Amino acid sequence: MNVLFSALDITVDKHQTLLASRLRSDKYFDDGALTDRTICGFFRHLIGTEPLATNNKQRHVRSYQIKKLRQRIALWLLPLIELREQYEQSQISIDDLKYPSVVFDFLTLSEDKFVLLADGLNQYIHLSLQNNKFSSRYAYHPKLVSLLKMELTTILKKLTAPTEELTINGNEQYIYLSDLQVFQALALSSPYLCGVPSMTAIWGFIHQYQRSFVELMQVEDDIEFSSFAIFFKQEFIYTGSVLPEASKLSAKRTISSVKRTTLKDEYHSDLVIDMIIKVKSSVNINNHISLLQAALPTRFAGGSILQPELSSNIDWVNVINDHEQLFHQVKGLPNYGEWLIPESQQPANVFELSSFMEADQSLIPISAGYHFLEYPNERDGSLCSHHVYAENALMLAKKVKPIDIRLGKIKPFHKNAFWSLDVNSSTILIKKE
């Protein structure tokens, strides 16, 4: 049977971390976000050099490309946004003779006046395009001038939009796990899908974490790990064999040596992940950080999971009770990583699955649970009282960059990013909370 590959395609680039563009050069913008091969391909489609076969497909793809263009403009502007944040936190001082006028205004003006800087920043966008040999043909192109300015204005408005009020309930807390390292996780999440580990396997990790923590706490209060959000920083998929334990007798009905079962190549993945776990409890778990560290399971999706190396000095377990603090943690993640969030629109069959993925390259298939092929009933020899035959359920998930989380603010993140378990008489699914 052919296997469908759905890797996250994460390329680790340490230059895309906070303020990296500004620190390694004298520029205030990340020019590479608007001049690489991928964005130049978008420019060719947007100006009509490579039209698609039908008008309907052209409109659908154009909508996706404009979203990606907006994301790239935000990435281009990100070093300047973060420079302003450092200024607001009094980590740097401002000298008006040191900065160009548009940069100085962006750093010092109130946020509600950002839109007034659209013309000056648009000029810098075209200068960035002009100074690169691959993108120079698109600088001041008549079909791009107004489009680039419109998307830049949209981003400036999003930056100035007030953060919506979000109240964390008194019994809700968030465990933030940073830079967990996963080795030899099973990448074959179902017999016909290879890529992100099975969501049921990730939920099994969450459930085991809850059981271990409750056992160490030794309290009667209810503690529920109700949902999770996951961010992938690294992904490496490979094939290989794991040496099995000696478990098979060489000869039956007699004393004989024990041999190993047959070796078989399997798809594995090594990962680096961040995870946010929503906890519902009346207990303040911030007072039990050491127990949270001790309770971390050692297994993840068939592989091993480890905390960051001690030499990295990472405070890898945090409990957050304030939504602004959580948003500050989330928006500052490196942009080469990907949040994996539930997708609202799901295909009805394999043909729709392919169509959705062609129209939006940020969508990938995942194994999200099981569809029952019958009603659960009693069977001799089953481990539980009821048994059911089931089929793997495929769903679409969306890859989201941290820059999109930053522009979308914290309320959409809370509303859309968390996965939880849903069980009924016909399915077991890990889906949107």
Tab-separated table of C-alpha atoms in Angstrom:
chain	number	residue	atom	x	y	z
A	1	MET	CA	0.000	0.000	0.000
A	2	ASN	CA	1.272	3.486	-0.859
A	3	VAL	CA	1.947	5.800	2.085
A	4	LEU	CA	0.856	9.450	2.090
A	5	PHE	CA	3.672	11.670	3.386
A	6	SER	CA	2.682	14.792	5.323
A	7	ALA	CA	5.862	16.132	6.884
A	8	LEU	CA	5.875	19.587	8.470
A	9	ASP	CA	8.885	20.641	6.334
A	10	ILE	CA	10.529	22.604	9.135
A	11	THR	CA	13.893	24.117	8.246
A	12	VAL	CA	15.706	25.272	11.355
A	13	ASP	CA	17.125	28.746	10.788
A	14	LYS	CA	18.630	30.380	13.861
A	15	HIS	CA	18.713	33.707	11.979
A	16	GLN	CA	14.908	33.917	12.223
A	17	THR	CA	14.851	34.256	16.004
A	18	LEU	CA	14.055	37.449	17.886
A	19	LEU	CA	15.851	40.509	16.505
A	20	ALA	CA	18.338	38.282	14.669
A	21	SER	CA	18.061	40.274	11.456
A	22	ARG	CA	18.845	43.510	13.278
A	23	LEU	CA	21.714	42.022	15.262
A	24	ARG	CA	23.546	40.572	12.262
A	25	SER	CA	23.285	43.652	10.028
A	26	ASP	CA	22.628	47.387	10.035
A	27	LYS	CA	19.222	46.894	8.417
A	28	TYR	CA	15.937	47.326	10.211
A	29	PHE	CA	13.991	44.870	8.029
A	30	ASP	CA	14.326	41.191	7.143
A	31	ASP	CA	14.811	41.562	3.383
A	32	GLY	CA	15.044	37.805	2.866
A	33	ALA	CA	11.328	37.444	3.657
A	34	LEU	CA	10.469	39.315	0.438
A	35	THR	CA	13.231	38.159	-1.883
A	36	ASP	CA	13.550	34.357	-1.684
A	37	ARG	CA	12.496	31.902	-4.401
A	38	THR	CA	9.118	31.066	-2.850
A	39	ILE	CA	7.857	34.646	-2.614
A	40	CYS	CA	9.151	35.423	-6.101
A	41	GLY	CA	6.987	32.537	-7.326
A	42	PHE	CA	3.992	34.190	-5.652
A	43	PHE	CA	4.865	37.475	-7.361
A	44	ARG	CA	4.878	35.746	-10.771
A	45	HIS	CA	1.368	34.399	-10.186
A	46	LEU	CA	0.044	37.662	-8.750
A	47	ILE	CA	1.144	39.700	-11.786
A	48	GLY	CA	-0.270	37.083	-14.169
A	49	THR	CA	2.959	35.697	-15.620
A	50	GLU	CA	1.946	32.109	-14.783
A	51	PRO	CA	-1.885	31.982	-14.838
A	52	LEU	CA	-3.742	28.832	-13.786
A	53	ALA	CA	-6.099	26.837	-15.990
A	54	THR	CA	-9.484	28.160	-14.765
A	55	ASN	CA	-10.710	31.449	-13.294
A	56	ASN	CA	-12.178	29.635	-10.289
A	57	LYS	CA	-8.854	27.993	-9.423
A	58	GLN	CA	-7.076	31.298	-10.098
A	59	ARG	CA	-9.278	33.119	-7.542
A	60	HIS	CA	-8.894	30.359	-4.962
A	61	VAL	CA	-5.105	30.209	-5.244
A	62	ARG	CA	-4.808	33.995	-5.358
A	63	SER	CA	-6.578	34.229	-1.998
A	64	TYR	CA	-4.058	31.813	-0.477
A	65	GLN	CA	-1.106	33.623	-2.068
A	66	ILE	CA	-2.242	36.999	-0.757
A	67	LYS	CA	-2.420	35.522	2.759
A	68	LYS	CA	1.148	34.252	2.378
A	69	LEU	CA	2.225	37.635	0.993
A	70	ARG	CA	0.756	39.332	4.062
A	71	GLN	CA	2.656	36.884	6.264
A	72	ARG	CA	5.912	37.653	4.441
A	73	ILE	CA	5.421	41.409	4.789
A	74	ALA	CA	4.866	40.892	8.525
A	75	LEU	CA	8.097	38.863	8.706
A	76	TRP	CA	9.897	41.620	6.820
A	77	LEU	CA	8.667	44.104	9.430
A	78	LEU	CA	9.228	41.802	12.450
A	79	PRO	CA	12.751	43.005	13.449
A	80	LEU	CA	11.423	46.566	13.669
A	81	ILE	CA	8.392	45.424	15.711
A	82	GLU	CA	10.669	43.650	18.167
A	83	LEU	CA	13.021	46.637	18.319
A	84	ARG	CA	10.046	48.763	19.384
A	85	GLU	CA	9.151	46.182	22.060
A	86	GLN	CA	12.671	46.422	23.466
A	87	TYR	CA	12.371	50.212	23.503
A	88	GLU	CA	9.018	50.019	25.331
A	89	GLN	CA	10.606	47.710	27.899
A	90	SER	CA	13.452	50.254	28.317
A	91	GLN	CA	16.069	47.769	27.128
A	92	ILE	CA	17.410	50.203	24.496
A	93	SER	CA	17.623	53.992	24.219
A	94	ILE	CA	16.493	56.048	21.229
A	95	ASP	CA	18.759	58.576	19.482
A	96	ASP	CA	16.954	60.413	16.677
A	97	LEU	CA	20.238	60.933	14.798
A	98	LYS	CA	20.894	57.185	14.657
A	99	TYR	CA	17.683	56.036	12.921
A	100	PRO	CA	16.092	56.880	9.566
A	101	SER	CA	12.993	59.053	9.952
A	102	VAL	CA	10.447	56.278	9.214
A	103	VAL	CA	12.181	53.904	11.645
A	104	PHE	CA	12.373	56.582	14.328
A	105	ASP	CA	8.667	57.366	13.899
A	106	PHE	CA	7.748	53.669	14.134
A	107	LEU	CA	9.690	53.353	17.378
A	108	THR	CA	8.327	56.499	19.033
A	109	LEU	CA	4.824	57.210	17.698
A	110	SER	CA	1.765	55.818	19.437
A	111	GLU	CA	0.379	52.654	17.874
A	112	ASP	CA	-2.795	54.325	16.613
A	113	LYS	CA	-0.641	56.389	14.206
A	114	PHE	CA	1.124	53.404	12.576
A	115	VAL	CA	-1.124	53.653	9.511
A	116	LEU	CA	0.358	57.092	8.747
A	117	LEU	CA	3.698	55.340	8.105
A	118	ALA	CA	2.334	53.106	5.323
A	119	ASP	CA	3.754	55.231	2.485
A	120	GLY	CA	7.245	55.409	3.963
A	121	LEU	CA	7.376	51.703	4.828
A	122	ASN	CA	6.017	50.785	1.380
A	123	GLN	CA	8.958	52.680	-0.099
A	124	TYR	CA	11.329	50.505	1.937
A	125	ILE	CA	9.550	47.364	0.687
A	126	HIS	CA	10.281	48.280	-2.919
A	127	LEU	CA	13.860	49.218	-2.031
A	128	SER	CA	14.266	45.717	-0.550
A	129	LEU	CA	12.931	44.195	-3.782
A	130	GLN	CA	15.085	46.467	-5.913
A	131	ASN	CA	18.328	45.594	-4.126
A	132	ASN	CA	18.036	41.852	-4.846
A	133	LYS	CA	18.830	40.483	-8.298
A	134	PHE	CA	16.022	37.919	-8.181
A	135	SER	CA	13.247	40.212	-6.953
A	136	SER	CA	14.323	43.468	-8.643
A	137	ARG	CA	11.921	42.896	-11.560
A	138	TYR	CA	8.978	43.139	-9.137
A	139	ALA	CA	10.003	46.467	-7.558
A	140	TYR	CA	7.430	49.166	-8.395
A	141	HIS	CA	5.538	46.733	-10.643
A	142	PRO	CA	2.157	48.369	-11.459
A	143	LYS	CA	0.223	45.240	-10.409
A	144	LEU	CA	2.057	44.995	-7.068
A	145	VAL	CA	2.412	48.589	-5.859
A	146	SER	CA	-1.153	48.991	-4.599
A	147	LEU	CA	-1.386	45.349	-3.441
A	148	LEU	CA	1.761	45.563	-1.313
A	149	LYS	CA	0.657	48.841	0.242
A	150	MET	CA	-2.816	47.453	0.984
A	151	GLU	CA	-1.412	44.367	2.739
A	152	LEU	CA	1.120	46.495	4.639
A	153	THR	CA	-1.714	48.756	5.815
A	154	THR	CA	-3.684	45.692	6.944
A	155	ILE	CA	-0.718	44.539	9.037
A	156	LEU	CA	-0.266	47.971	10.614
A	157	LYS	CA	-3.963	48.008	11.543
A	158	LYS	CA	-3.659	44.539	13.092
A	159	LEU	CA	-0.696	45.723	15.154
A	160	THR	CA	-2.701	48.673	16.448
A	161	ALA	CA	-5.880	46.702	17.156
A	162	PRO	CA	-6.501	46.473	20.916
A	163	THR	CA	-6.051	43.095	22.520
A	164	GLU	CA	-9.458	41.605	23.250
A	165	GLU	CA	-10.259	41.001	26.881
A	166	LEU	CA	-9.699	37.392	27.816
A	167	THR	CA	-10.334	36.199	31.322
A	168	ILE	CA	-8.771	32.968	32.483
A	169	ASN	CA	-11.175	31.190	34.792
A	170	GLY	CA	-10.080	30.757	38.378
A	171	ASN	CA	-9.763	27.001	37.967
A	172	GLU	CA	-7.839	27.191	34.641
A	173	GLN	CA	-4.062	27.163	34.501
A	174	TYR	CA	-1.572	26.501	31.724
A	175	ILE	CA	1.516	24.305	31.870
A	176	TYR	CA	4.078	25.493	29.322
A	177	LEU	CA	6.684	22.843	28.405
A	178	SER	CA	9.640	24.206	26.425
A	179	ASP	CA	12.119	22.485	24.096
A	180	LEU	CA	11.181	18.886	24.838
A	181	GLN	CA	13.278	16.488	22.758
A	182	VAL	CA	11.593	13.434	21.225
A	183	PHE	CA	13.594	10.546	19.748
A	184	GLN	CA	12.360	7.670	17.563
A	185	ALA	CA	8.681	8.583	17.716
A	186	LEU	CA	6.533	6.614	15.278
A	187	ALA	CA	6.024	8.807	12.222
A	188	LEU	CA	3.687	6.232	10.624
A	189	SER	CA	0.578	7.434	12.422
A	190	SER	CA	-1.663	5.050	10.464
A	191	PRO	CA	-0.989	2.305	7.883
A	192	TYR	CA	-1.240	4.866	5.070
A	193	LEU	CA	-0.035	8.174	6.576
A	194	CYS	CA	3.501	9.238	7.506
A	195	GLY	CA	4.402	12.540	9.129
A	196	VAL	CA	3.101	14.074	12.351
A	197	PRO	CA	2.722	11.482	15.145
A	198	SER	CA	-0.806	10.271	15.777
A	199	MET	CA	-2.889	12.742	17.766
A	200	THR	CA	-4.213	9.865	19.887
A	201	ALA	CA	-0.598	9.043	20.802
A	202	ILE	CA	-0.020	12.668	21.847
A	203	TRP	CA	-3.219	12.563	23.900
A	204	GLY	CA	-1.951	9.364	25.535
A	205	PHE	CA	1.143	11.302	26.612
A	206	ILE	CA	-1.070	14.044	28.104
A	207	HIS	CA	-3.228	11.505	29.953
A	208	GLN	CA	-0.199	9.676	31.361
A	209	TYR	CA	1.254	13.011	32.476
A	210	GLN	CA	-1.961	13.768	34.360
A	211	ARG	CA	-2.042	10.346	36.048
A	212	SER	CA	1.604	10.580	37.132
A	213	PHE	CA	1.181	14.121	38.458
A	214	VAL	CA	-1.994	13.288	40.418
A	215	GLU	CA	-0.284	10.230	41.907
A	216	LEU	CA	2.656	12.352	43.092
A	217	MET	CA	0.363	15.105	44.428
A	218	GLN	CA	-1.612	12.679	46.622
A	219	VAL	CA	-4.594	15.043	46.883
A	220	GLU	CA	-8.299	14.391	46.576
A	221	ASP	CA	-8.997	17.512	44.494
A	222	ASP	CA	-9.850	16.981	40.827
A	223	ILE	CA	-6.971	17.791	38.465
A	224	GLU	CA	-7.802	17.508	34.778
A	225	PHE	CA	-5.437	18.051	31.852
A	226	SER	CA	-8.313	19.013	29.555
A	227	SER	CA	-6.610	20.059	26.279
A	228	PHE	CA	-3.274	20.890	24.675
A	229	ALA	CA	-1.644	23.043	21.995
A	230	ILE	CA	1.570	21.911	20.303
A	231	PHE	CA	4.382	23.786	18.543
A	232	PHE	CA	6.999	21.942	16.459
A	233	LYS	CA	10.490	23.471	16.405
A	234	GLN	CA	12.297	20.625	14.629
A	235	GLU	CA	11.279	17.524	12.701
A	236	PHE	CA	13.479	14.850	11.154
A	237	ILE	CA	11.811	11.792	9.587
A	238	TYR	CA	13.868	8.703	8.733
A	239	THR	CA	13.592	4.947	8.302
A	240	GLY	CA	15.384	2.467	10.491
A	241	SER	CA	15.092	-0.649	12.602
A	242	VAL	CA	14.946	-0.799	16.373
A	243	LEU	CA	16.561	-3.913	17.841
A	244	PRO	CA	13.660	-5.826	19.479
A	245	GLU	CA	13.829	-7.657	22.779
A	246	ALA	CA	14.544	-11.400	22.702
A	247	SER	CA	11.012	-12.755	23.090
A	248	LYS	CA	10.566	-15.862	20.910
A	249	LEU	CA	11.615	-19.397	21.830
A	250	SER	CA	13.805	-21.188	19.302
A	251	ALA	CA	11.961	-24.490	19.886
A	252	LYS	CA	8.507	-25.164	21.279
A	253	ARG	CA	7.651	-27.455	24.240
A	254	THR	CA	11.261	-27.759	25.343
A	255	ILE	CA	13.958	-25.770	27.054
A	256	SER	CA	15.600	-23.652	24.368
A	257	SER	CA	17.279	-20.330	23.791
A	258	VAL	CA	15.263	-17.153	23.224
A	259	LYS	CA	15.690	-15.317	19.948
A	260	ARG	CA	14.702	-11.920	18.637
A	261	THR	CA	11.805	-11.357	16.263
A	262	THR	CA	12.412	-10.270	12.676
A	263	LEU	CA	13.825	-6.783	12.159
A	264	LYS	CA	11.623	-4.498	10.084
A	265	ASP	CA	12.307	-0.961	8.867
A	266	GLU	CA	9.884	1.617	10.233
A	267	TYR	CA	9.412	5.364	9.821
A	268	HIS	CA	10.592	7.311	12.865
A	269	SER	CA	10.870	10.999	13.649
A	270	ASP	CA	13.046	13.055	15.975
A	271	LEU	CA	11.298	16.190	17.204
A	272	VAL	CA	11.781	19.284	19.321
A	273	ILE	CA	8.450	20.578	20.611
A	274	ASP	CA	6.824	23.133	22.883
A	275	MET	CA	3.507	22.183	24.442
A	276	ILE	CA	0.825	24.106	26.321
A	277	ILE	CA	-1.459	22.000	28.532
A	278	LYS	CA	-4.672	23.512	29.866
A	279	VAL	CA	-5.320	22.342	33.421
A	280	LYS	CA	-8.645	22.584	35.242
A	281	SER	CA	-8.104	22.416	38.980
A	282	SER	CA	-8.723	24.347	42.172
A	283	VAL	CA	-5.146	23.546	43.230
A	284	ASN	CA	-2.484	26.147	42.424
A	285	ILE	CA	-0.095	23.872	40.553
A	286	ASN	CA	2.473	26.669	40.314
A	287	ASN	CA	3.487	25.596	43.829
A	288	HIS	CA	4.370	22.119	42.561
A	289	ILE	CA	6.851	22.729	39.722
A	290	SER	CA	9.204	20.039	41.000
A	291	LEU	CA	6.387	17.455	40.865
A	292	LEU	CA	5.519	18.524	37.309
A	293	GLN	CA	9.142	17.931	36.353
A	294	ALA	CA	9.240	14.547	38.053
A	295	ALA	CA	5.903	13.428	36.571
A	296	LEU	CA	6.897	13.984	32.925
A	297	PRO	CA	6.424	10.641	31.096
A	298	THR	CA	9.420	9.059	29.392
A	299	ARG	CA	7.475	7.833	26.338
A	300	PHE	CA	5.939	9.868	23.514
A	301	ALA	CA	4.216	8.339	20.459
A	302	GLY	CA	6.284	5.169	20.680
A	303	GLY	CA	9.552	7.041	21.202
A	304	SER	CA	11.444	8.600	24.092
A	305	ILE	CA	10.930	12.141	25.368
A	306	LEU	CA	13.561	14.065	27.317
A	307	GLN	CA	13.829	17.470	28.903
A	308	PRO	CA	16.326	19.975	27.378
A	309	GLU	CA	20.006	19.500	28.082
A	310	LEU	CA	21.117	20.957	31.402
A	311	SER	CA	23.781	23.015	29.630
A	312	SER	CA	21.055	24.955	27.799
A	313	ASN	CA	19.842	26.466	31.111
A	314	ILE	CA	16.225	26.422	29.891
A	315	ASP	CA	13.468	26.757	32.468
A	316	TRP	CA	11.445	24.107	30.664
A	317	VAL	CA	8.371	23.879	32.953
A	318	ASN	CA	6.307	26.994	33.640
A	319	VAL	CA	2.811	27.461	35.009
A	320	ILE	CA	0.998	30.507	33.612
A	321	ASN	CA	-2.143	32.069	35.085
A	322	ASP	CA	-2.150	35.342	33.135
A	323	HIS	CA	-3.214	35.442	29.474
A	324	GLU	CA	-0.914	38.369	28.616
A	325	GLN	CA	2.075	36.450	29.944
A	326	LEU	CA	1.022	33.416	27.897
A	327	PHE	CA	0.676	35.534	24.757
A	328	HIS	CA	4.116	37.064	25.333
A	329	GLN	CA	5.563	33.545	25.488
A	330	VAL	CA	3.696	32.382	22.387
A	331	LYS	CA	4.341	35.326	20.068
A	332	GLY	CA	8.107	35.290	20.626
A	333	LEU	CA	8.737	31.748	19.344
A	334	PRO	CA	11.129	31.302	16.389
A	335	ASN	CA	9.342	31.699	13.077
A	336	TYR	CA	10.890	28.604	11.484
A	337	GLY	CA	8.625	26.500	13.729
A	338	GLU	CA	4.955	25.637	13.219
A	339	TRP	CA	1.891	25.542	15.443
A	340	LEU	CA	-0.379	22.642	14.520
A	341	ILE	CA	-3.973	23.707	15.061
A	342	PRO	CA	-7.342	22.096	14.192
A	343	GLU	CA	-8.913	22.993	10.850
A	344	SER	CA	-12.608	23.854	10.845
A	345	GLN	CA	-13.366	22.659	7.300
A	346	GLN	CA	-12.879	18.912	6.838
A	347	PRO	CA	-13.039	16.807	3.631
A	348	ALA	CA	-15.689	14.149	3.120
A	349	ASN	CA	-13.469	11.859	1.036
A	350	VAL	CA	-9.930	11.391	-0.285
A	351	PHE	CA	-10.585	13.480	-3.395
A	352	GLU	CA	-11.660	16.472	-1.305
A	353	LEU	CA	-8.624	15.916	0.922
A	354	SER	CA	-6.336	16.280	-2.084
A	355	SER	CA	-8.255	19.298	-3.362
A	356	PHE	CA	-8.058	21.130	-0.032
A	357	MET	CA	-4.319	20.507	0.254
A	358	GLU	CA	-3.672	21.773	-3.279
A	359	ALA	CA	-5.608	24.949	-2.588
A	360	ASP	CA	-3.931	25.671	0.758
A	361	GLN	CA	-0.389	24.435	1.322
A	362	SER	CA	-0.612	25.156	5.054
A	363	LEU	CA	-2.996	22.186	5.452
A	364	ILE	CA	-1.643	18.701	6.169
A	365	PRO	CA	-3.412	15.395	6.898
A	366	ILE	CA	-3.092	13.867	10.354
A	367	SER	CA	-4.311	10.714	12.061
A	368	ALA	CA	-6.789	12.112	14.595
A	369	GLY	CA	-8.509	9.031	16.013
A	370	TYR	CA	-10.829	6.182	15.008
A	371	HIS	CA	-14.190	5.629	13.332
A	372	PHE	CA	-16.034	2.581	14.642
A	373	LEU	CA	-17.050	-0.023	12.048
A	374	GLU	CA	-19.709	-1.419	14.396
A	375	TYR	CA	-21.308	-0.783	17.766
A	376	PRO	CA	-19.162	-1.837	20.761
A	377	ASN	CA	-20.150	-5.249	22.075
A	378	GLU	CA	-18.869	-7.999	24.329
A	379	ARG	CA	-16.236	-10.374	22.936
A	380	ASP	CA	-14.399	-13.246	24.572
A	381	GLY	CA	-10.754	-12.492	25.217
A	382	SER	CA	-11.045	-8.701	24.984
A	383	LEU	CA	-9.129	-6.618	27.532
A	384	CYS	CA	-12.153	-4.460	28.356
A	385	SER	CA	-15.809	-5.298	28.836
A	386	HIS	CA	-16.625	-4.142	25.304
A	387	HIS	CA	-14.708	-4.420	22.052
A	388	VAL	CA	-15.112	-2.756	18.655
A	389	TYR	CA	-13.426	-2.902	15.264
A	390	ALA	CA	-12.384	0.546	14.078
A	391	GLU	CA	-10.723	2.360	11.178
A	392	ASN	CA	-8.161	5.164	11.391
A	393	ALA	CA	-9.709	8.606	10.921
A	394	LEU	CA	-7.816	11.177	8.856
A	395	MET	CA	-8.372	14.895	9.400
A	396	LEU	CA	-6.813	18.100	8.154
A	397	ALA	CA	-4.772	20.294	10.472
A	398	LYS	CA	-3.334	23.726	9.773
A	399	LYS	CA	0.282	24.820	10.110
A	400	VAL	CA	0.455	28.319	11.596
A	401	LYS	CA	3.524	30.517	11.975
A	402	PRO	CA	4.169	32.513	15.179
A	403	ILE	CA	3.944	35.755	13.167
A	404	ASP	CA	0.301	34.896	12.388
A	405	ILE	CA	-0.333	34.261	16.083
A	406	ARG	CA	1.189	37.664	16.868
A	407	LEU	CA	-1.045	39.444	14.347
A	408	GLY	CA	-4.139	37.495	15.362
A	409	LYS	CA	-3.793	38.359	19.083
A	410	ILE	CA	-4.390	35.992	21.976
A	411	LYS	CA	-8.166	35.414	21.825
A	412	PRO	CA	-8.158	33.615	18.420
A	413	PHE	CA	-5.227	31.530	19.641
A	414	HIS	CA	-7.148	30.377	22.715
A	415	LYS	CA	-10.239	29.752	20.625
A	416	ASN	CA	-8.625	27.761	17.804
A	417	ALA	CA	-5.305	26.212	18.845
A	418	PHE	CA	-6.242	23.654	21.509
A	419	TRP	CA	-6.950	19.952	20.942
A	420	SER	CA	-9.091	17.800	23.237
A	421	LEU	CA	-10.559	14.293	23.367
A	422	ASP	CA	-14.077	13.704	22.021
A	423	VAL	CA	-15.673	10.269	22.490
A	424	ASN	CA	-19.128	9.141	21.379
A	425	SER	CA	-20.843	5.930	20.268
A	426	SER	CA	-19.234	5.977	16.798
A	427	THR	CA	-15.851	7.765	17.066
A	428	ILE	CA	-12.848	8.499	19.228
A	429	LEU	CA	-11.350	11.753	17.933
A	430	ILE	CA	-8.777	14.332	19.001
A	431	LYS	CA	-10.326	17.519	17.672
A	432	LYS	CA	-10.781	21.221	18.338
A	433	GLU	CA	-11.644	21.971	21.952
